[in-house]
Coordinates of C-alpha atoms in Angstrom, one line a residue:
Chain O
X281 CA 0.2 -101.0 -130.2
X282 CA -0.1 -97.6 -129.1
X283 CA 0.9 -95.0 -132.1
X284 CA 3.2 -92.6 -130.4
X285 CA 3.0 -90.3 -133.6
X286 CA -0.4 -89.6 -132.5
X287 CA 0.7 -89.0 -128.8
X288 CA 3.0 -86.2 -130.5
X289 CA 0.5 -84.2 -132.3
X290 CA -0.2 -83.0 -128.6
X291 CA 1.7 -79.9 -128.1
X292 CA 2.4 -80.3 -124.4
X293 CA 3.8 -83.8 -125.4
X294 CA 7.6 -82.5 -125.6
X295 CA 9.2 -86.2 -126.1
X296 CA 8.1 -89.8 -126.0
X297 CA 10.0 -93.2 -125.4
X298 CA 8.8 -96.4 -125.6
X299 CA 10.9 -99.2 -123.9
X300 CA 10.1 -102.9 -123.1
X301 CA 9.1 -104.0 -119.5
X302 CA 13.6 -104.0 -118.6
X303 CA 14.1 -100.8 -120.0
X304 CA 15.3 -102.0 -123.5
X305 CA 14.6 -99.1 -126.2
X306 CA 11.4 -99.7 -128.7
X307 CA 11.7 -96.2 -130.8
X308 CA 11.1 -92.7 -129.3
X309 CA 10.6 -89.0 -130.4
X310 CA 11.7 -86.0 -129.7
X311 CA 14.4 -87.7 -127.1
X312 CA 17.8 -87.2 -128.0
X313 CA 19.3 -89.8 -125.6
X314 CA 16.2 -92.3 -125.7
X315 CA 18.8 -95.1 -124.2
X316 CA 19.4 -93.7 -121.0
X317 CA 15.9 -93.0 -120.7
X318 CA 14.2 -96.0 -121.3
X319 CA 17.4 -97.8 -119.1
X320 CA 15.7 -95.4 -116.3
X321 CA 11.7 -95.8 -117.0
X322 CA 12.3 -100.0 -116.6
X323 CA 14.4 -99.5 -113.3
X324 CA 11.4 -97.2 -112.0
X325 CA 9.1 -99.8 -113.3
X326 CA 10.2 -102.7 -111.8
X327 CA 11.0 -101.5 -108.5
X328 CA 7.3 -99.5 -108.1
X329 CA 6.2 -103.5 -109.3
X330 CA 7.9 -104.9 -106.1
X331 CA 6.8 -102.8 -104.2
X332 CA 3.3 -103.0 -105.5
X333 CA 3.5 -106.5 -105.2
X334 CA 4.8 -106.2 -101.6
X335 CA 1.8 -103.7 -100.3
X336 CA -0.5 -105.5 -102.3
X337 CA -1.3 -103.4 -105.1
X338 CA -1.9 -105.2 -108.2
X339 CA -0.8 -104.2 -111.4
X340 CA 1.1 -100.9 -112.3
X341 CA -0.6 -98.7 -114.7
X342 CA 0.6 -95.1 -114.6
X343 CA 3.5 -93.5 -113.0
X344 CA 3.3 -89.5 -112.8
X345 CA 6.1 -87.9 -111.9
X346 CA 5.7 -83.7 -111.3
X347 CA 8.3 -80.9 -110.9
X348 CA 7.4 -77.5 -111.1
X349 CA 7.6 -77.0 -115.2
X350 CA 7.0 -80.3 -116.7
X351 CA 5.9 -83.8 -115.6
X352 CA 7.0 -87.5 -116.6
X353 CA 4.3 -89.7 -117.4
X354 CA 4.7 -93.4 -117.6
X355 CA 1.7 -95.3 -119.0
X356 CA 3.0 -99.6 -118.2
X357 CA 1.3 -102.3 -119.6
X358 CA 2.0 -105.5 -119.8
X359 CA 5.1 -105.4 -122.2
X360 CA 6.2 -101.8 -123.0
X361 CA 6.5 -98.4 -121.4
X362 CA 5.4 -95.5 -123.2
X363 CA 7.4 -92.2 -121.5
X364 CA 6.0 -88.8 -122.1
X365 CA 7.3 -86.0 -121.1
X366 CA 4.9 -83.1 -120.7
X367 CA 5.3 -79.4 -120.5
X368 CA 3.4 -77.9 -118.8
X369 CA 2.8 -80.4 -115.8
X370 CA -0.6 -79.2 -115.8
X371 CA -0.9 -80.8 -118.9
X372 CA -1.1 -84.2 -117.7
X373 CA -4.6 -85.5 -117.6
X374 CA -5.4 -84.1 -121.1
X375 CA -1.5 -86.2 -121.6
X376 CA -3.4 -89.3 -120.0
X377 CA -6.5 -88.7 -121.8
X378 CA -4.1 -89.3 -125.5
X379 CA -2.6 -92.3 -124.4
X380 CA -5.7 -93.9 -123.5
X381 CA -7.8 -92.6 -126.8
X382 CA -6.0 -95.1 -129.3
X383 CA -6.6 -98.0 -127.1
X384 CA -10.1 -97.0 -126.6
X385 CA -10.5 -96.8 -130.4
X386 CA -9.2 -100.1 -131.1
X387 CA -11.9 -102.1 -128.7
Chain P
X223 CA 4.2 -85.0 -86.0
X224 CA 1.8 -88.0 -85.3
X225 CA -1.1 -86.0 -85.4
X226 CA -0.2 -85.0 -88.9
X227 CA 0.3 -88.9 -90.5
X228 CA -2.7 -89.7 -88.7
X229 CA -4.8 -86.7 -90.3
X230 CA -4.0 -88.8 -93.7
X231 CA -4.5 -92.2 -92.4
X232 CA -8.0 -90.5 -91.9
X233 CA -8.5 -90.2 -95.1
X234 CA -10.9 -93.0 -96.4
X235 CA -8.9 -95.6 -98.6
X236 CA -5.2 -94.6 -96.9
X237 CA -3.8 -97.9 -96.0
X238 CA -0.3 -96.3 -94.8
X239 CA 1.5 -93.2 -94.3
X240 CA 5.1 -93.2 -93.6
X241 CA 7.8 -90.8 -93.7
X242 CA 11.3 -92.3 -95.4
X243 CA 14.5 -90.8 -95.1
X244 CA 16.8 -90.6 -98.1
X245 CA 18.4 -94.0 -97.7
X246 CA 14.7 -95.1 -97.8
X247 CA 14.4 -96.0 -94.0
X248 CA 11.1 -95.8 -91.9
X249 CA 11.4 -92.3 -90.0
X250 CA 7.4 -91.9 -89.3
X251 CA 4.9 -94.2 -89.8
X252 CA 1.0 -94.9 -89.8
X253 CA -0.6 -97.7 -91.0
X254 CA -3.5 -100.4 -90.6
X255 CA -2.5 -103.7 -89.4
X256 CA -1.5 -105.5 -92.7
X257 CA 1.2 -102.6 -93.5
X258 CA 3.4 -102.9 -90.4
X259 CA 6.3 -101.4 -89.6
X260 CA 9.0 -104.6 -91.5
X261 CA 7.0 -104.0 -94.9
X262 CA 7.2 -100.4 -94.9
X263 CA 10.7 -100.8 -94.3
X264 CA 10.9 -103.2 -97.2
X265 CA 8.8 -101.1 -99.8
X266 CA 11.0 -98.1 -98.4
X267 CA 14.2 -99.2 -100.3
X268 CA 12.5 -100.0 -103.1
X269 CA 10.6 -96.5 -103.0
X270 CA 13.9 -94.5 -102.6
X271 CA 15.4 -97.0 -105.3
X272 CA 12.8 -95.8 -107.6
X273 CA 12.9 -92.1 -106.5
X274 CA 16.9 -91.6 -107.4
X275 CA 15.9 -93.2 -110.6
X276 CA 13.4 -90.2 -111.5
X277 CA 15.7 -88.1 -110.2
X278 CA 17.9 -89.1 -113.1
X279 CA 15.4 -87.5 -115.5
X280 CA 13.5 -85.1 -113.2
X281 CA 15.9 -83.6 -110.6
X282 CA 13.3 -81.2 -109.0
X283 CA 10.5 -83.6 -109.0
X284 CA 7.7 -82.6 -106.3
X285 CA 5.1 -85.5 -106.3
X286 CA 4.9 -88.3 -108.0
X287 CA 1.9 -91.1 -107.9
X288 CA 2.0 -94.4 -108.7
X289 CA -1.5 -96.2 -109.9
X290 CA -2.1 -99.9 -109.6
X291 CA -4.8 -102.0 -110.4
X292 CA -6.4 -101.9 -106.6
X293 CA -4.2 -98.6 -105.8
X294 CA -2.1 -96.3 -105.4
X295 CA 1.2 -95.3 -104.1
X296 CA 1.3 -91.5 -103.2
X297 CA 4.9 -89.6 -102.7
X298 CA 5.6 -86.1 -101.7
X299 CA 9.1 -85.0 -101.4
X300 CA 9.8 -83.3 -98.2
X301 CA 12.5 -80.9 -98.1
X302 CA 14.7 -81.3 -94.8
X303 CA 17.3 -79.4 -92.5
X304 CA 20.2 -79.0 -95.1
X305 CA 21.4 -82.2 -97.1
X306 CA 18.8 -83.9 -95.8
X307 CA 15.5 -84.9 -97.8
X308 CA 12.6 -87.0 -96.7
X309 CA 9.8 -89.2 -99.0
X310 CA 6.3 -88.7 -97.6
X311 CA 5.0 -92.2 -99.1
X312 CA 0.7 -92.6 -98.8
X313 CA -0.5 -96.1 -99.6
X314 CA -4.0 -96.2 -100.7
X315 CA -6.3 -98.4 -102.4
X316 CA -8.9 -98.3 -105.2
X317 CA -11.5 -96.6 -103.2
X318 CA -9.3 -93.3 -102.5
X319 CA -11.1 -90.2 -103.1
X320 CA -7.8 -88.8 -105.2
X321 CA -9.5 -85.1 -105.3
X322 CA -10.3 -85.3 -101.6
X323 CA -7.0 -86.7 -100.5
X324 CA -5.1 -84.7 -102.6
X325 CA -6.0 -81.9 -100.0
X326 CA -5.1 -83.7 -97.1
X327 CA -1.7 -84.6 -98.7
X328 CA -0.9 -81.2 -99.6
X329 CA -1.9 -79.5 -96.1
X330 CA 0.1 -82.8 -94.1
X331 CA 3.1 -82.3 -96.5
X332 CA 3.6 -78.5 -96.0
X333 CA 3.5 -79.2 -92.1
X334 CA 5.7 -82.0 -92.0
X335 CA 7.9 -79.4 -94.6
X336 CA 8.2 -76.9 -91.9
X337 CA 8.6 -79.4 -89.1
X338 CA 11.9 -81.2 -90.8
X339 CA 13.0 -77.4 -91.2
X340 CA 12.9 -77.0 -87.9
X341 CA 15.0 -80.0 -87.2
X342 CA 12.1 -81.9 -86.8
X343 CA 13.7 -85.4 -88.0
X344 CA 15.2 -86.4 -84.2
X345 CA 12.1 -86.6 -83.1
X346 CA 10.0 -88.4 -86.0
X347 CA 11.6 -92.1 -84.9
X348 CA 10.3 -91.5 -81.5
X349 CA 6.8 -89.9 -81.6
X350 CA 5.7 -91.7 -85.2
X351 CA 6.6 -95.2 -84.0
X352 CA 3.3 -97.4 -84.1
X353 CA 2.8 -100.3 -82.1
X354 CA 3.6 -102.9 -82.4
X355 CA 7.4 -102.4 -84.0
X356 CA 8.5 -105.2 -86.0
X357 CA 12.0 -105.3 -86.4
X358 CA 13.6 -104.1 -89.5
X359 CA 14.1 -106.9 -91.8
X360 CA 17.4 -108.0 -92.4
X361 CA 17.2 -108.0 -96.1
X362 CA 15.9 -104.5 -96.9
X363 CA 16.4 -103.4 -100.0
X364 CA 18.2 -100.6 -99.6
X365 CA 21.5 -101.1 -101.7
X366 CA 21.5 -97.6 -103.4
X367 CA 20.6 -95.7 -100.5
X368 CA 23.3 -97.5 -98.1
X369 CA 25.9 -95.5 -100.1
X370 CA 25.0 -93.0 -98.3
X371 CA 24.9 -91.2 -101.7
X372 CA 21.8 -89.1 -102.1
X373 CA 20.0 -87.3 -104.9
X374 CA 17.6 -86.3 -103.5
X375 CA 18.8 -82.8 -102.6
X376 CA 18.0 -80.6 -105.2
X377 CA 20.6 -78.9 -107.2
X378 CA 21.0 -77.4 -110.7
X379 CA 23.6 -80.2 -111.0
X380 CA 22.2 -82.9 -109.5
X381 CA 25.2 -84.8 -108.4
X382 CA 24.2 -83.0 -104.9
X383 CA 27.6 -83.6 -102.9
X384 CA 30.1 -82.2 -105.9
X385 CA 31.3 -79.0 -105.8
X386 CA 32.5 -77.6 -109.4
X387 CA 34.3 -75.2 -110.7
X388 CA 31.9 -73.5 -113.2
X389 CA 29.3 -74.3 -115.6
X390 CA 30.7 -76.3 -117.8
X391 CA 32.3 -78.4 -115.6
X392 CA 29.0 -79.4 -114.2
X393 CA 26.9 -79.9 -117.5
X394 CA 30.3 -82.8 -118.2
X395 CA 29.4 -84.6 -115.0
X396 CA 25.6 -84.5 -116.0
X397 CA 26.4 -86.1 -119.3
X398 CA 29.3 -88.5 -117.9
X399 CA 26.4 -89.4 -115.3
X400 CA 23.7 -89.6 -118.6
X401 CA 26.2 -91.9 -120.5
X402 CA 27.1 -93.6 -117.8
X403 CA 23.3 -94.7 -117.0
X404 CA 22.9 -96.2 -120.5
X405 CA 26.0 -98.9 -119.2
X406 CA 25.2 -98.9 -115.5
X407 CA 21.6 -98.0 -115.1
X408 CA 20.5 -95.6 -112.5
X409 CA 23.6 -96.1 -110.0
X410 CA 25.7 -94.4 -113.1
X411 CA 25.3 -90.9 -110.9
X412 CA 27.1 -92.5 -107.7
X413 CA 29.4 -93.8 -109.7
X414 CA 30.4 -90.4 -111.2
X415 CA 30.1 -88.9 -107.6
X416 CA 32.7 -91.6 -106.3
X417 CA 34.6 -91.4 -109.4
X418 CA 35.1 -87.4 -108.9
X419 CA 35.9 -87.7 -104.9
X420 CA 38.9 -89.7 -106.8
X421 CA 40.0 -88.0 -109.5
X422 CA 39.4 -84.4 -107.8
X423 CA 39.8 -84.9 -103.9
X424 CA 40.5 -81.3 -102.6
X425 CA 39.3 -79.0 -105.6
X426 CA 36.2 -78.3 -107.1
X427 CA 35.8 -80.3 -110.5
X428 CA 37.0 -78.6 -113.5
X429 CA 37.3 -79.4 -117.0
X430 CA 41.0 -80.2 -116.7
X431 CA 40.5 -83.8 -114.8
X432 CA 37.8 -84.1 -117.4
X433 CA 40.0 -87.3 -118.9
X434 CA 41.0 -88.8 -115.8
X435 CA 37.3 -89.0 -114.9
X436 CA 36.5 -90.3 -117.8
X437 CA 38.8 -92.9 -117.6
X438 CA 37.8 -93.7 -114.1
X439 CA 34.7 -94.4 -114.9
X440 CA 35.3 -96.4 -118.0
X441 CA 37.1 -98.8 -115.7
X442 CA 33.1 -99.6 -114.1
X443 CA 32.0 -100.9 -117.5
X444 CA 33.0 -104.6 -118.0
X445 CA 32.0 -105.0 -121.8
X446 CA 34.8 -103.7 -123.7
X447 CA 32.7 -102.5 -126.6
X448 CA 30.3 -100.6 -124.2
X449 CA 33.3 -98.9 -122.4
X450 CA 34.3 -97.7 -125.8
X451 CA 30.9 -96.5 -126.5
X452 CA 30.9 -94.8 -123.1
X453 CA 34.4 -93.1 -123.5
X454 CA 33.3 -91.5 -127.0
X455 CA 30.1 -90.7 -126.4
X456 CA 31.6 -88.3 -123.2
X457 CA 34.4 -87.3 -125.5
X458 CA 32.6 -85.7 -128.2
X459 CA 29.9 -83.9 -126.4

């Protein structure tokens, strides 16, 4: 399992969540109301998986949402969601790049 | 208009282009054979279903891309005439060149921008509709956007169609709508919006009808434990 404490040493990694696959809280940081976010990262979730599923898409991976000062990233697999919020949006790939270095590290 | 979906669907590895409004209809689209008109309409309501969500955490989202094992699924907000917003939504698979496309979908987006300023949206129906036209399936998805309730106007508060009387009035709905979501899920923000047409008809929401609202709403949450939850959780902030 990803270690979100590592995620966090990142200073553009402002707050993480990590929810199941239905939006049920895991453990977050930095989040004060980690509930009502995970509740929303599994509703994005599963409806981006229909309509994957619909057009043919495969499997979701990432979800990157970006506004002007900060951008949500959802990294999906096959049983959690790990939510990070990063600030600033431009941020991201070096963001995506953290997520994916523990995994790496453990093959 | 058409020109300007097709200058994407150009774009090697675009499977689809289409334009949704914001209750997640078809307004414009472009696509190869296998993503007809009936299963854009489909994946529209789950797209706008999945944009009001964001919304809930990211109000003035821009973009927002979706990656699947054999693609992706591209969205581009596109600000319309006044209360009105529209979802550019790019369906690609694995062999998109994102750098290369990202180009495309920035120069496409900015016209379609100024086109829906200029009232643009009339004609998007007409001059976007590829042929053949399947009819619109009778099951669409579409049960947040058939409110008729939209986030997906940008406003400091969020809850786009509620006027309030100051500050502080509007950071209560955003945490009633917050608390709410934890109960309700993402619908908890057209709750709050139908809940304040109630409690506050002809004035702007102030602090005062703060209790009746929150009453209101605790009368959507079935569990009585969870309503309880709800009502002090809005309390005490």
């Amino acid at each position: 399992m990803t270690d979100i404490a590592t995620i966090a040493r990142f200073p553009e990694v402002k707050k993480i969540v990590r929810t199941d696959r239905q939006g049920t809280l895991i453990d977050s940081l930095r989040e004060p109301e980690p509930e009502g976010v995970a509740a929303v990262a599994g509703f994005v979730v599963g409806a981006l998986v229909q309509a994957g599923d619909q057009l043919g898409l495969g499997a979701l991976r990432r979800v990157v949402a970006t506004g002007p000062r900060y951008a949500d990233l959802a990294a999906v697999s096959e049983r959690t969601i790990i939510l990070l919020r990063i600030e600033p949006a431009s941020a991201v790939v070096a963001a995506e790049k953290a997520l994916d270095a523990p995994s790496q590290g453990r093959k | 208009m058409e020109a300007v979906l097709q200058s994407i669907l150009d774009v090697p590895g675009v499977g689809a282009v289409m334009v949704l409004d914001a209750a997640g209809h078809v307004a414009g689209h472009r696509g190869r054979a296998v993503y007809d008109r009936a299963l854009c309409e489909q994946v529209g309501g789950l797209v706008i279903k999945a944009v009001d969500a964001i919304q809930l955490q990211q109000e003035d989202w821009d973009s927002m891309t979706a990656t699947f094992g054999d693609g992706k699924l591209i969205l581009r907000r596109l600000a319309g005439e006044e209360g009105v917003n529209h979802i550019l939504a790019i369906v690609a698979d694995a062999t998109l060149n994102i750098s290369f496309a990202t180009v495309s979908i920035r120069v496409a987006a900015n016209k379609l921008r100024a086109a829906l300023r200029n009232g643009a949206t009339e004609a998007i129906p007409v001059t976007l509709t590829p042929v053949p036209v399947a009819p619109s399936p009778a099951d669409s998805k579409v049960a947040l956007s058939n409110s008729g309730l939209s986030w997906s106007r940008p406003s400091s508060l969020g809850l786009s169609r509620i006027a309030t009387a100051d500050p502080a009035s509007a950071a209560f709905l955003s945490r009633s709508a917050k608390e709410l979501a934890r109960q309700l899920g993402p619908m908890a923000k057209v709750y709050v919006e139908e809940a304040v047409r109630r409690v506050s008809p002809d004035t702007p929401f102030a602090l005062s009808a703060a209790a009746k609202l929150i009453e209101d709403l605790a009368g959507s949450i079935e569990d009585p434990e969870d309503r309880e939850a709800f009502r002090k959780a809005v309390s005490k902030g």
